[in-house]
MMTF fields as JSON, N, C-alpha, C and O atoms, coordinates in Angstrom:
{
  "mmtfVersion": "1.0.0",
  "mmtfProducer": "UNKNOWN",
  "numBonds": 231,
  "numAtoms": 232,
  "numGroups": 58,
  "numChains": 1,
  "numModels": 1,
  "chainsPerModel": [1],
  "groupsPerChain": [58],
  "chainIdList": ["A"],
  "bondAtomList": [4, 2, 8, 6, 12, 10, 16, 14, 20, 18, 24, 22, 28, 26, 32, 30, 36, 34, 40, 38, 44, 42, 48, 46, 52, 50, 56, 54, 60, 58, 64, 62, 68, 66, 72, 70, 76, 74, 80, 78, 84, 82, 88, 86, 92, 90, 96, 94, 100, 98, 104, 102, 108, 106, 112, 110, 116, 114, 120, 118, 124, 122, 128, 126, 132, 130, 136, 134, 140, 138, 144, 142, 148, 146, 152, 150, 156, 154, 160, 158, 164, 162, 168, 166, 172, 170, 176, 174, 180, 178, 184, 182, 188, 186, 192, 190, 196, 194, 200, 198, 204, 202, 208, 206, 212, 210, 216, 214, 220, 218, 224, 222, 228, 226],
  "bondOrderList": [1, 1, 1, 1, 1, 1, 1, 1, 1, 1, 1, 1, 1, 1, 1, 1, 1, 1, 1, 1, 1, 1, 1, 1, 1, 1, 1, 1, 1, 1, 1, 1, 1, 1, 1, 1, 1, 1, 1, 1, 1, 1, 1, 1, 1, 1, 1, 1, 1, 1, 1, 1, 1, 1, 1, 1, 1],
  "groupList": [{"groupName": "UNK", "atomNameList": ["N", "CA", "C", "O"], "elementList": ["N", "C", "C", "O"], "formalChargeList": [0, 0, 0, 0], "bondAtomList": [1, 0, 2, 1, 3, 2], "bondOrderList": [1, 1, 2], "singleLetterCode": "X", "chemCompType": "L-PEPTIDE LINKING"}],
  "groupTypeList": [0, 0, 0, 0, 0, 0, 0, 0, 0, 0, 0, 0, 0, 0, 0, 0, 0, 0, 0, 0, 0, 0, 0, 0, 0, 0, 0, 0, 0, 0, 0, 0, 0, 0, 0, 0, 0, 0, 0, 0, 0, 0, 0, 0, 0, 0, 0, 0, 0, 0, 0, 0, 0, 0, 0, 0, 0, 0],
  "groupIdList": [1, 2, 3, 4, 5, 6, 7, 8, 9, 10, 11, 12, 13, 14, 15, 16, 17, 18, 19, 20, 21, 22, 23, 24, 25, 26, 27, 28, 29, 30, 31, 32, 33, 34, 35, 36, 37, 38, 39, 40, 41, 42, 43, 44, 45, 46, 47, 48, 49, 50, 51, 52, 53, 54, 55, 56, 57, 58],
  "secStructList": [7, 7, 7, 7, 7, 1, 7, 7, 7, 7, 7, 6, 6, 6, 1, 7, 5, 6, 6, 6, 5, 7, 7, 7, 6, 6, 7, 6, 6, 2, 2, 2, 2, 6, 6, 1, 7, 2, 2, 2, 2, 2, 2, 2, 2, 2, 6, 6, 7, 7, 7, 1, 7, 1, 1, 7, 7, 7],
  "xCoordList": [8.473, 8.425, 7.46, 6.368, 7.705, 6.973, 6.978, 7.993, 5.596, 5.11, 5.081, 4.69, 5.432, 5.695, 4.329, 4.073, 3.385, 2.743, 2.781, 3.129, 2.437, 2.616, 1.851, 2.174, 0.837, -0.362, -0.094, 1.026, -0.639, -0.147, -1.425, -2.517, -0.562, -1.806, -2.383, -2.165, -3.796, -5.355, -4.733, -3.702, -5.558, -5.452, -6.864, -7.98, -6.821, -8.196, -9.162, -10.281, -8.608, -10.002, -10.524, -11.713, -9.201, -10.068, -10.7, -11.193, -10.481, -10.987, -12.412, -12.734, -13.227, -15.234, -15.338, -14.998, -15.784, -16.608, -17.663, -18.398, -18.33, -19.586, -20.598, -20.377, -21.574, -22.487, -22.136, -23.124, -21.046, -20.758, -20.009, -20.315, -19.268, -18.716, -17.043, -16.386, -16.671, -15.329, -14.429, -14.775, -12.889, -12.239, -11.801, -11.397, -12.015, -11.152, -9.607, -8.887, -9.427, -8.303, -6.812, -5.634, -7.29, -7.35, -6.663, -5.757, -7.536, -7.008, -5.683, -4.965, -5.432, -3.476, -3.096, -1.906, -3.981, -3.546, -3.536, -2.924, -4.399, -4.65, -3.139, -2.291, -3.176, -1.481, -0.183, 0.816, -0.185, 0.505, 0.595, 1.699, -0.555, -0.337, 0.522, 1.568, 0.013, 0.842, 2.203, 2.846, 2.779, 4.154, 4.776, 6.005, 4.271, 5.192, 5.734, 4.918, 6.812, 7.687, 6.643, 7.055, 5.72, 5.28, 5.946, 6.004, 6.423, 7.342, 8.644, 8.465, 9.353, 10.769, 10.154, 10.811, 9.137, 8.864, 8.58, 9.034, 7.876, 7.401, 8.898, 9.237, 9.541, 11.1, 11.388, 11.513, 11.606, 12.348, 12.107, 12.91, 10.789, 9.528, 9.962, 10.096, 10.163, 9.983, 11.833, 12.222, 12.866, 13.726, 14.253, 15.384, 13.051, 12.896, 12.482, 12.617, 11.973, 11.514, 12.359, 12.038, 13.628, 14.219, 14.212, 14.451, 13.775, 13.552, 12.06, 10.873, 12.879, 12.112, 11.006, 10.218, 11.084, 10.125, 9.207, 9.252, 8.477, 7.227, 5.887, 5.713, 5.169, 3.667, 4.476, 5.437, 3.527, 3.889, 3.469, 2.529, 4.209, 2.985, 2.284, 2.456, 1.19, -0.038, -0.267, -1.086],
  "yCoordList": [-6.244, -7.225, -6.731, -6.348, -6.666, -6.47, -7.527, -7.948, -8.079, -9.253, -8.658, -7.491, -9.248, -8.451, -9.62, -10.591, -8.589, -9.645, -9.416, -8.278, -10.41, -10.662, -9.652, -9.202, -9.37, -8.346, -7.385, -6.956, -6.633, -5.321, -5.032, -5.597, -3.068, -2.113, -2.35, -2.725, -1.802, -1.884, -0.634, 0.036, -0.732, 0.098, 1.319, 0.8, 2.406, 3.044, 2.735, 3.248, 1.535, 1.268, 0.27, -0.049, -0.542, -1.674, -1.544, -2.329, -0.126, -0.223, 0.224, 0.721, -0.033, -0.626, 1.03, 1.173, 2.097, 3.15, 3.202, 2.78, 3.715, 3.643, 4.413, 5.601, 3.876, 4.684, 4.003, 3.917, 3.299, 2.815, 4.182, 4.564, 4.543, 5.404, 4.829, 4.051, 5.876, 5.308, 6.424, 7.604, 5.865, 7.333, 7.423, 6.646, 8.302, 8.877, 8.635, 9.131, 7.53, 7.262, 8.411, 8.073, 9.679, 10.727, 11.767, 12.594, 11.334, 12.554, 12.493, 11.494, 13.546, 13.673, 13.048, 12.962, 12.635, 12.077, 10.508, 9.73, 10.04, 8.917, 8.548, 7.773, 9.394, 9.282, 9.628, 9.502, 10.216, 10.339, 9.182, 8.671, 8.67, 7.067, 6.136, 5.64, 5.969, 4.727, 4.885, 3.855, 5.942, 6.479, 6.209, 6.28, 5.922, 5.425, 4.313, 3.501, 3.761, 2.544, 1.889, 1.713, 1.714, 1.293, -0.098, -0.067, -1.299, -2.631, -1.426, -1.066, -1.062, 0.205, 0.484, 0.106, 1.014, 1.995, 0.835, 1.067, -0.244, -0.689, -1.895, -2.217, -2.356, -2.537, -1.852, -2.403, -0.648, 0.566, 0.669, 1.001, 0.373, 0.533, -1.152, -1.076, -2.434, -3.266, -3.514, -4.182, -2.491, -2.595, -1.866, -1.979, -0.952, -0.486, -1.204, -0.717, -2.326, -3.353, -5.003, -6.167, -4.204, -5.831, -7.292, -8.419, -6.67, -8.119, -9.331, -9.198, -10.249, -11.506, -12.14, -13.042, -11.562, -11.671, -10.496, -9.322, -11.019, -10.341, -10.325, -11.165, -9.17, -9.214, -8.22, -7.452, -8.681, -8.203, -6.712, -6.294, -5.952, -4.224, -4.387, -4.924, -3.686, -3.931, -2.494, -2.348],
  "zCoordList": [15.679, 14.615, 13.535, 13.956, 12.023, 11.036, 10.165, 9.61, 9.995, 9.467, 7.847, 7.824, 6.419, 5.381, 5.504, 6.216, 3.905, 3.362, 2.254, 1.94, 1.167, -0.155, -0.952, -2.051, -0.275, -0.69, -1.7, -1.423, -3.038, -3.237, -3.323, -3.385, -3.295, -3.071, -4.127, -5.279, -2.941, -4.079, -5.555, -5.625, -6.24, -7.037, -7.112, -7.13, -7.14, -7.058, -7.964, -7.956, -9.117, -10.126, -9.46, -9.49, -8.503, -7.815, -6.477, -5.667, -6.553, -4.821, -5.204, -6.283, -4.137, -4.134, -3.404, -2.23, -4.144, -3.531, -3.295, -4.187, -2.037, -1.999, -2.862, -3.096, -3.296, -4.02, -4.98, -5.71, -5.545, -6.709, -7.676, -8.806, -7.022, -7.52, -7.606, -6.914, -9.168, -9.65, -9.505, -9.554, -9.267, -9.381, -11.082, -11.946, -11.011, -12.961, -12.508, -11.642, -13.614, -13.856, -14.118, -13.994, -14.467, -15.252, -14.0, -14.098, -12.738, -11.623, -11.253, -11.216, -11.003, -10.906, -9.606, -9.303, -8.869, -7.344, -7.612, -6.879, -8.926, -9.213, -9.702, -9.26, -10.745, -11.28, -10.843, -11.551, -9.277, -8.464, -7.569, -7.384, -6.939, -6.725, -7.448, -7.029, -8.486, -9.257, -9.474, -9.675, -9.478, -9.446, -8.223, -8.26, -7.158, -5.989, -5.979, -6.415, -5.678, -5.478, -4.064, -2.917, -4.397, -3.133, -2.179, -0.95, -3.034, -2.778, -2.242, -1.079, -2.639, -2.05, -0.625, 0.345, -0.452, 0.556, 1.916, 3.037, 1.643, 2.828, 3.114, 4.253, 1.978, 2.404, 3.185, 4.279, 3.165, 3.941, 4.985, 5.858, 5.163, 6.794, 7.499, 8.72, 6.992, 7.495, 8.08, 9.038, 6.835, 8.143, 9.391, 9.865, 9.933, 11.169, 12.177, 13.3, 12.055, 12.798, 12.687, 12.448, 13.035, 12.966, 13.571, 13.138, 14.93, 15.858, 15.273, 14.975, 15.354, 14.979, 16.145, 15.86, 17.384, 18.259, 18.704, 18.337, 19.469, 20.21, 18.878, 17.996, 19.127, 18.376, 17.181, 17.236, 16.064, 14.96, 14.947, 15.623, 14.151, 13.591, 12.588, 11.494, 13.249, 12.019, 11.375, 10.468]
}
């Protein structure tokens, strides 16, 4: 069973680094992130888990 949640991904300006450190908007992995269909992808993942019973995947 895969529990969907409403949630979307953090974004790396919003995610809290330690030290107080930021990522540059600028880095190509940064801008390789945002380019993923991320809503597509975990569709794709949640219909591998079709049964409506037992414990959810976390």
């Amino acid at each position: 069973m895969y529990k969907f949640k409403k949630e979307k991904q953090i974004s790396f300006t919003d995610f809290n680094q330690p030290l107080g450190l930021q990522m540059n908007p600028d880095n190509r992995w940064v801008k390789k992130a945002e380019m993923i269909p991320w809503e597509t992808i975990e569709a794709e993942y949640a219909r591998l888990f079709p049964s409506h019973t037992g414990m959810p995947a976390k």
